[in-house]
Short mmCIF file of C-alpha atoms in Angstrom, two decimals:
data_model
loop_
_atom_site.label_atom_id
_atom_site.label_comp_id
_atom_site.label_asym_id
_atom_site.label_seq_id
_atom_site.Cartn_x
_atom_site.Cartn_y
_atom_site.Cartn_z
CA UNK A 1 125.95 113.42 89.85
CA UNK A 2 126.47 110.52 87.45
CA UNK A 3 126.83 107.14 89.08
CA UNK A 4 129.76 106.38 86.77
CA UNK A 5 131.77 108.90 88.80
CA UNK A 6 131.44 106.58 91.79
CA UNK A 7 133.54 104.02 89.90
CA UNK A 8 131.43 101.22 91.32
CA UNK A 9 131.49 97.92 89.50
CA UNK A 10 128.17 96.59 88.16
CA UNK A 11 128.08 93.88 90.82
CA UNK A 12 128.60 96.41 93.62
CA UNK A 13 125.95 98.73 92.21
CA UNK A 14 123.59 95.79 92.05
CA UNK A 15 124.24 94.94 95.71
CA UNK A 16 123.54 98.53 96.75
CA UNK A 17 120.33 98.72 94.73
CA UNK A 18 119.09 95.34 95.98
CA UNK A 19 119.73 96.39 99.58
CA UNK A 20 117.80 99.62 99.01
CA UNK A 21 114.92 97.74 97.36
CA UNK A 22 114.66 94.98 99.97
CA UNK A 23 115.19 96.82 103.25
CA UNK A 24 113.22 99.61 104.88
CA UNK A 25 114.87 103.00 105.43
CA UNK A 26 117.98 103.69 103.37
CA UNK A 27 119.88 103.79 106.68
CA UNK A 28 119.02 100.10 107.18
CA UNK A 29 120.35 99.31 103.71
CA UNK A 30 123.54 101.22 104.51
CA UNK A 31 123.98 99.30 107.76
CA UNK A 32 123.40 95.94 106.05
CA UNK A 33 126.01 96.82 103.44
CA UNK A 34 128.39 97.85 106.26
CA UNK A 35 127.98 94.42 107.84
CA UNK A 36 128.86 92.93 104.44
CA UNK A 37 132.03 95.03 104.30
CA UNK A 38 130.74 97.72 101.94
CA UNK A 39 130.92 101.29 103.23
CA UNK A 40 128.18 103.38 101.64
CA UNK A 41 126.35 106.15 103.46
CA UNK A 42 122.57 106.23 103.71
CA UNK A 43 122.51 109.41 101.62
CA UNK A 44 124.61 107.74 98.94
CA UNK A 45 122.41 104.62 98.96
CA UNK A 46 119.37 106.84 98.47
CA UNK A 47 120.98 108.78 95.62
CA UNK A 48 122.05 105.61 93.83
CA UNK A 49 118.70 103.89 94.36
CA UNK A 50 116.66 106.80 93.05
CA UNK A 51 118.87 107.35 90.01
CA UNK A 52 118.81 103.68 89.05
CA UNK A 53 115.06 103.57 89.64
CA UNK A 54 114.55 106.49 87.28
CA UNK A 55 116.78 104.80 84.69
CA UNK A 56 114.72 101.61 84.96
CA UNK A 57 111.53 103.62 84.45
CA UNK A 58 113.06 105.22 81.35
CA UNK A 59 114.08 101.82 80.02
CA UNK A 60 110.53 100.56 80.61
CA UNK A 61 109.09 103.53 78.72
CA UNK A 62 111.43 102.89 75.77
CA UNK A 63 110.10 99.35 75.56
CA UNK A 64 106.55 100.69 75.50
CA UNK A 65 107.51 102.89 72.56
CA UNK A 66 109.20 99.99 70.73
CA UNK A 67 106.12 97.85 71.24
CA UNK A 68 103.92 100.58 69.81
CA UNK A 69 106.18 100.64 66.77
CA UNK A 70 106.08 96.82 66.59
CA UNK A 71 109.85 96.72 67.12
CA UNK A 72 110.04 95.16 70.60
CA UNK A 73 111.76 91.76 70.34
CA UNK A 74 110.86 88.67 72.32
CA UNK A 75 113.60 87.93 74.87
CA UNK A 76 112.75 84.32 75.79
CA UNK A 77 114.02 81.27 73.95
CA UNK A 78 110.89 79.13 74.43
CA UNK A 79 107.27 80.22 74.16
CA UNK A 80 105.46 79.36 77.40
CA UNK A 81 102.50 76.99 77.28
CA UNK A 82 100.35 78.52 80.04
CA UNK A 83 100.47 82.14 81.19
CA UNK A 84 98.50 84.46 83.42
CA UNK A 85 98.43 88.23 83.84
CA UNK A 86 97.01 89.46 87.14
CA UNK A 87 96.51 93.14 87.96
CA UNK A 88 95.84 94.69 91.34
CA UNK A 89 96.50 97.91 93.20
CA UNK A 90 97.92 99.12 96.49
CA UNK A 91 98.46 102.45 98.18
CA UNK A 92 101.45 104.43 99.39
CA UNK A 93 101.87 107.82 101.01
CA UNK A 94 103.41 110.67 99.07
CA UNK A 95 104.44 114.28 99.66
CA UNK A 96 105.28 117.37 97.65
CA UNK A 97 109.06 117.69 97.19
CA UNK A 98 111.10 120.87 97.49
CA UNK A 99 109.24 122.25 100.50
CA UNK A 100 111.95 121.82 103.10
CA UNK A 101 112.14 119.33 105.98
CA UNK A 102 108.91 117.60 106.90
CA UNK A 103 105.87 116.35 105.01
CA UNK A 104 103.97 118.84 102.85
CA UNK A 105 100.76 118.30 100.88
CA UNK A 106 100.57 114.65 101.82
CA UNK A 107 98.46 112.37 99.64
CA UNK A 108 97.62 108.69 99.52
CA UNK A 109 98.30 107.53 95.97
CA UNK A 110 97.41 104.26 94.28
CA UNK A 111 100.18 102.16 92.81
CA UNK A 112 99.18 99.66 90.14
CA UNK A 113 100.86 96.27 90.14
CA UNK A 114 100.85 93.55 87.48
CA UNK A 115 101.99 90.00 88.09
CA UNK A 116 102.96 88.08 84.93
CA UNK A 117 103.51 84.38 85.50
CA UNK A 118 104.22 81.29 83.46
CA UNK A 119 102.37 78.25 84.78
CA UNK A 120 102.42 74.50 84.64
CA UNK A 121 99.00 72.83 84.54
CA UNK A 122 96.97 70.14 82.85
CA UNK A 123 93.83 70.30 80.71
CA UNK A 124 91.05 68.06 82.08
CA UNK A 125 88.03 66.65 80.23
CA UNK A 126 85.88 67.34 83.31
CA UNK A 127 85.99 69.73 86.23
CA UNK A 128 88.90 68.50 88.41
CA UNK A 129 87.35 70.07 91.54
CA UNK A 130 83.55 70.31 91.37
CA UNK A 131 83.23 71.18 95.07
CA UNK A 132 84.63 74.32 96.74
CA UNK A 133 87.93 74.15 98.55
CA UNK A 134 87.64 73.16 102.20
CA UNK A 135 89.28 76.42 103.30
CA UNK A 136 86.37 78.38 101.83
CA UNK A 137 83.92 76.45 104.03
CA UNK A 138 85.48 77.33 107.39
CA UNK A 139 83.67 80.31 109.00
CA UNK A 140 86.56 81.92 110.81
CA UNK A 141 88.91 81.55 107.85
CA UNK A 142 86.36 83.07 105.51
CA UNK A 143 85.70 85.93 107.91
CA UNK A 144 89.41 86.71 108.14
CA UNK A 145 89.69 86.63 104.34
CA UNK A 146 86.76 89.03 103.93
CA UNK A 147 88.23 91.28 106.62
CA UNK A 148 91.56 91.43 104.77
CA UNK A 149 90.02 92.22 101.39
CA UNK A 150 87.01 94.36 102.31
CA UNK A 151 88.04 95.74 105.71
CA UNK A 152 84.87 94.47 107.40
CA UNK A 153 83.34 91.03 107.69
CA UNK A 154 80.22 91.25 109.83
CA UNK A 155 80.02 90.16 113.43
CA UNK A 156 82.05 87.41 115.06
CA UNK A 157 80.33 84.11 114.16
CA UNK A 158 78.70 82.36 117.09
CA UNK A 159 77.12 78.99 117.73
CA UNK A 160 77.20 76.37 115.00
CA UNK A 161 78.67 78.80 112.46
CA UNK A 162 81.48 79.73 114.82
CA UNK A 163 82.97 76.31 115.52
CA UNK A 164 86.71 75.79 115.48
CA UNK A 165 88.49 75.44 112.18
CA UNK A 166 89.49 71.85 112.75
CA UNK A 167 85.95 70.64 113.34
CA UNK A 168 84.61 72.68 110.42
CA UNK A 169 87.24 71.32 108.07
CA UNK A 170 86.47 67.80 109.22
CA UNK A 171 82.77 68.30 108.54
CA UNK A 172 83.34 69.59 105.00
CA UNK A 173 82.41 67.23 102.16
CA UNK A 174 84.98 64.52 101.55
CA UNK A 175 85.45 65.71 97.98
CA UNK A 176 86.87 68.99 99.24
CA UNK A 177 89.52 67.30 101.35
CA UNK A 178 91.46 65.99 98.35
CA UNK A 179 92.44 69.12 96.51
CA UNK A 180 93.64 68.62 92.92
CA UNK A 181 96.92 70.17 91.90
CA UNK A 182 96.44 73.87 91.21
CA UNK A 183 98.35 75.57 88.38
CA UNK A 184 102.00 75.63 89.43
CA UNK A 185 103.87 78.92 89.21
CA UNK A 186 107.10 78.76 87.23
CA UNK A 187 108.54 82.25 86.62
CA UNK A 188 107.11 85.54 87.84
CA UNK A 189 107.93 89.05 86.66
CA UNK A 190 106.40 92.30 87.87
CA UNK A 191 105.36 95.69 86.59
CA UNK A 192 104.59 98.48 89.06
CA UNK A 193 103.85 102.14 88.52
CA UNK A 194 101.98 105.19 89.79
CA UNK A 195 100.73 105.78 86.24
CA UNK A 196 97.06 105.88 85.28
CA UNK A 197 95.51 102.81 83.69
CA UNK A 198 95.79 104.32 80.22
CA UNK A 199 99.59 104.42 80.60
CA UNK A 200 99.89 101.31 82.76
CA UNK A 201 98.25 98.99 80.21
CA UNK A 202 100.99 99.47 77.58
CA UNK A 203 103.65 98.82 80.24
CA UNK A 204 102.09 95.46 81.08
CA UNK A 205 101.64 94.66 77.39
CA UNK A 206 105.32 95.38 76.70
CA UNK A 207 106.37 93.00 79.47
CA UNK A 208 104.02 90.34 78.10
CA UNK A 209 105.39 90.88 74.58
CA UNK A 210 108.98 90.40 75.75
CA UNK A 211 108.04 87.14 77.47
CA UNK A 212 106.09 85.92 74.40
CA UNK A 213 102.82 85.63 76.33
CA UNK A 214 100.72 86.38 73.27
CA UNK A 215 101.83 83.14 71.61
CA UNK A 216 101.08 80.89 74.59
CA UNK A 217 98.53 78.12 74.07
CA UNK A 218 96.50 78.99 77.18
CA UNK A 219 96.26 82.55 78.45
CA UNK A 220 94.41 84.10 81.38
CA UNK A 221 93.85 87.65 82.60
CA UNK A 222 92.65 87.71 86.21
CA UNK A 223 91.45 90.76 88.10
CA UNK A 224 88.97 92.04 90.65
CA UNK A 225 86.03 94.27 89.80
CA UNK A 226 88.03 97.47 89.34
CA UNK A 227 86.94 98.99 86.03
CA UNK A 228 90.49 99.77 84.90
CA UNK A 229 91.46 96.08 85.09
CA UNK A 230 88.97 95.19 82.39
CA UNK A 231 89.84 98.27 80.40
CA UNK A 232 93.42 97.00 80.29
CA UNK A 233 92.21 93.50 79.43
CA UNK A 234 90.03 94.71 76.56
CA UNK A 235 92.71 97.02 75.26
CA UNK A 236 95.79 94.80 75.44
CA UNK A 237 94.77 91.25 76.37
CA UNK A 238 91.55 90.75 74.46
CA UNK A 239 92.47 87.18 73.44
CA UNK A 240 93.22 86.18 77.04
CA UNK A 241 90.55 84.39 79.08
CA UNK A 242 89.03 87.13 81.29
CA UNK A 243 88.52 85.76 84.81
CA UNK A 244 86.93 87.57 87.75
CA UNK A 245 88.86 86.89 90.94
CA UNK A 246 86.87 84.31 92.93
CA UNK A 247 87.99 85.68 96.30
CA UNK A 248 86.45 89.09 95.64
CA UNK A 249 83.24 87.37 94.50
CA UNK A 250 83.30 85.39 97.75
CA UNK A 251 83.48 88.63 99.76
CA UNK A 252 80.35 90.02 98.14
CA UNK A 253 78.49 86.75 98.65
CA UNK A 254 79.52 86.53 102.30
CA UNK A 255 78.54 90.11 103.14
CA UNK A 256 75.24 89.87 101.26
CA UNK A 257 74.43 86.65 103.15
CA UNK A 258 75.32 88.38 106.42
CA UNK A 259 72.95 91.22 105.51
CA UNK A 260 69.89 89.19 104.53
CA UNK A 261 70.19 86.39 107.10
CA UNK A 262 68.51 86.65 110.51
CA UNK A 263 71.07 84.66 112.49
CA UNK A 264 74.52 83.09 112.08
CA UNK A 265 73.17 79.70 111.09
CA UNK A 266 71.01 81.08 108.29
CA UNK A 267 73.71 83.46 107.11
CA UNK A 268 76.27 80.66 106.84
CA UNK A 269 73.78 78.41 105.06
CA UNK A 270 73.00 81.13 102.52
CA UNK A 271 76.69 81.87 101.95
CA UNK A 272 77.70 78.23 101.42
CA UNK A 273 74.80 77.70 99.03
CA UNK A 274 75.73 80.73 96.98
CA UNK A 275 79.43 79.90 97.02
CA UNK A 276 78.79 76.36 95.79
CA UNK A 277 76.52 77.63 93.02
CA UNK A 278 79.10 80.20 91.82
CA UNK A 279 81.91 77.65 92.11
CA UNK A 280 79.94 75.31 89.86
CA UNK A 281 79.10 78.02 87.33
CA UNK A 282 75.47 78.54 88.36
CA UNK A 283 75.78 82.30 88.71
CA UNK A 284 72.33 83.01 87.30
CA UNK A 285 70.73 81.08 90.17
CA UNK A 286 72.51 83.26 92.70
CA UNK A 287 71.44 86.40 90.84
CA UNK A 288 67.82 85.27 90.94
CA UNK A 289 67.98 84.52 94.67
CA UNK A 290 69.67 87.83 95.42
CA UNK A 291 67.05 89.66 93.36
CA UNK A 292 64.36 87.99 95.46
CA UNK A 293 66.06 89.03 98.70
CA UNK A 294 66.46 92.58 97.39
CA UNK A 295 62.74 92.75 96.67
CA UNK A 296 61.89 91.59 100.18
CA UNK A 297 64.24 93.92 102.10
CA UNK A 298 63.92 96.87 99.71
CA UNK A 299 66.26 98.66 97.36
CA UNK A 300 68.60 101.47 98.47
CA UNK A 301 66.81 104.84 98.27
CA UNK A 302 67.88 106.93 95.30
CA UNK A 303 70.60 109.41 96.22
CA UNK A 304 70.84 108.29 99.87
CA UNK A 305 74.15 107.09 101.33
CA UNK A 306 73.46 103.99 103.43
CA UNK A 307 75.55 102.59 106.24
CA UNK A 308 78.02 99.93 105.07
CA UNK A 309 76.17 97.33 107.18
CA UNK A 310 72.73 98.13 105.77
CA UNK A 311 71.33 94.87 104.27
CA UNK A 312 69.85 96.78 101.33
CA UNK A 313 73.26 98.14 100.44
CA UNK A 314 75.03 94.77 100.85
CA UNK A 315 72.52 92.96 98.63
CA UNK A 316 72.59 95.71 95.99
CA UNK A 317 76.40 95.74 95.87
CA UNK A 318 76.53 91.95 95.47
CA UNK A 319 73.92 92.07 92.71
CA UNK A 320 75.82 94.78 90.86
CA UNK A 321 79.15 92.97 91.18
CA UNK A 322 77.80 89.63 89.94
CA UNK A 323 75.91 91.20 87.04
CA UNK A 324 78.97 93.13 85.90
CA UNK A 325 81.25 90.09 86.10
CA UNK A 326 78.95 87.18 85.21
CA UNK A 327 80.65 86.64 81.84
CA UNK A 328 83.98 86.25 83.67
CA UNK A 329 82.78 83.68 86.21
CA UNK A 330 82.71 80.38 84.29
CA UNK A 331 84.93 78.77 86.91
CA UNK A 332 84.36 75.09 85.95
CA UNK A 333 85.63 75.82 82.42
CA UNK A 334 88.66 77.71 83.74
CA UNK A 335 89.56 74.79 86.02
CA UNK A 336 89.23 72.36 83.12
CA UNK A 337 91.68 74.53 81.16
CA UNK A 338 94.14 74.54 84.04
CA UNK A 339 93.85 78.31 84.54
CA UNK A 340 93.90 80.21 87.86
CA UNK A 341 90.56 81.41 89.22
CA UNK A 342 91.85 83.93 91.75
CA UNK A 343 94.28 86.83 91.66
CA UNK A 344 96.02 85.60 94.79
CA UNK A 345 99.43 85.88 93.10
CA UNK A 346 98.86 89.58 92.44
CA UNK A 347 97.43 90.10 95.94
CA UNK A 348 100.55 88.50 97.39
CA UNK A 349 102.79 90.61 95.14
CA UNK A 350 101.08 93.83 96.26
CA UNK A 351 101.80 92.79 99.84
CA UNK A 352 105.47 92.20 99.01
CA UNK A 353 105.75 95.61 97.37
CA UNK A 354 103.92 97.31 100.24
CA UNK A 355 106.37 95.76 102.68
CA UNK A 356 108.97 98.16 101.27
CA UNK A 357 107.01 101.22 100.22
CA UNK A 358 104.24 101.50 102.81
CA UNK A 359 104.53 102.43 106.49
CA UNK A 360 102.76 104.92 108.81
CA UNK A 361 105.63 107.43 108.73
CA UNK A 362 106.93 106.73 105.23
CA UNK A 363 106.28 109.35 102.54
CA UNK A 364 107.72 109.31 99.02
CA UNK A 365 108.41 112.38 96.91
CA UNK A 366 106.06 112.50 93.96
CA UNK A 367 106.29 111.70 91.23
CA UNK A 368 109.93 110.65 90.79
CA UNK A 369 110.55 109.20 94.25
CA UNK A 370 107.42 107.01 94.16
CA UNK A 371 108.07 105.77 90.65
CA UNK A 372 111.78 105.09 91.19
CA UNK A 373 111.38 102.93 94.29
CA UNK A 374 108.56 100.95 92.67
CA UNK A 375 110.87 100.09 89.76
CA UNK A 376 113.53 98.79 92.13
CA UNK A 377 111.08 96.78 94.17
CA UNK A 378 109.49 95.25 91.05
CA UNK A 379 112.94 94.41 89.68
CA UNK A 380 114.10 92.50 92.78
CA UNK A 381 110.79 90.63 92.96
CA UNK A 382 110.99 89.56 89.30
CA UNK A 383 112.46 86.11 88.83
CA UNK A 384 114.38 86.73 85.61
CA UNK A 385 117.67 88.23 86.87
CA UNK A 386 116.76 91.56 85.32
CA UNK A 387 118.92 93.63 87.61
CA UNK A 388 122.03 91.60 86.75
CA UNK A 389 121.24 91.96 83.04
CA UNK A 390 120.59 95.65 83.40
CA UNK A 391 123.91 96.41 85.11
CA UNK A 392 125.82 94.19 82.69
CA UNK A 393 124.39 96.18 79.76
CA UNK A 394 124.07 99.61 81.36
CA UNK A 395 125.24 102.35 78.95
CA UNK A 396 128.19 104.45 80.08
CA UNK A 397 129.50 101.82 82.50
CA UNK A 398 133.24 101.26 82.08
CA UNK A 399 132.73 97.65 83.13
CA UNK A 400 130.04 96.97 80.52
CA UNK A 401 130.51 93.81 78.49
CA UNK A 402 129.64 94.15 74.84
CA UNK A 403 128.65 90.51 74.65
CA UNK A 404 126.29 90.64 77.65
CA UNK A 405 123.69 87.94 77.32
CA UNK A 406 120.32 89.08 76.03
CA UNK A 407 118.34 85.97 76.88
CA UNK A 408 116.44 85.23 80.06
CA UNK A 409 114.07 82.74 81.42
#
């Protein structure tokens, strides 16, 4: 059923789609619209949301094709000075459609998310923050961070390493208490898809092309250690500064220190020493120390699956991660250039997307249902009024304005 047959105005369609993208079940979106004086059933909200989501995916794919043909125009009036592309992934639950009521052939599928941001920052002749941030030197904060990213963070710190956050922050070096201004986020847009990395890379590149990222003076591509992140960077953002997310590096350092240390005090001392060295660009020193620890405790036996808490495994994983990403860990230089050193913006964006698409009893039909709702969620989280522009220019809409504005921020 074509949405034009509903005779909804573009503004009303936009309200329905935004409600479906922001709220949980479609019934909640229907109820919210009811409170606003708009009577639309949950089934109708779902039908509209999925059809618009599919249309947005088709529009995205057309842009990918235009970019491949070198015909995709830039849609911003001013080339940004500083930009960053951050890529991360989440997970949602999916099911096989057409099998009747219930959940059939359930699968957990990865959704890839890209955060494209323009930034405001200054270039500095010297490192504006030579010491680690105070928040990275507080045991309980660091443990919570590692728990969130890795799912496990060792035992609860005790004794001197387990002091309260206030006292730990107070005991941190004075230089860490005065934090220089980090790069300031200006405008964020999002790309989200269930596609494989080979197809996802061109989608991100098309978005960057439209926003004129390739002409920016300073450009960064930030990601964790996932291999597909750097495949995308090498394929489509080769001239961007490749930066390994500091927070993921921190996790490997913390867990390796937990594995090789004999007590909390030694573990915390090892971690802070390694963190400071990495923060200051002395990655080779950490690699040498980790290699020494690995020699003392032994290497993981060939072909044997070790427990996740085995010190040999923790040290080996940290060594592998640092070796693979050493060329992307020149953090003092990145700070001098006013570039971000963590993918926190992408991590936050994944959380915002998951707030809509992920829940214990929520399953999306694959592939269309998953892909459609991701397009809606990415659209409402993008800060360029793309939904309003889309409905103003939507083909076949009797309300469409021929002179709809093409520009955006």
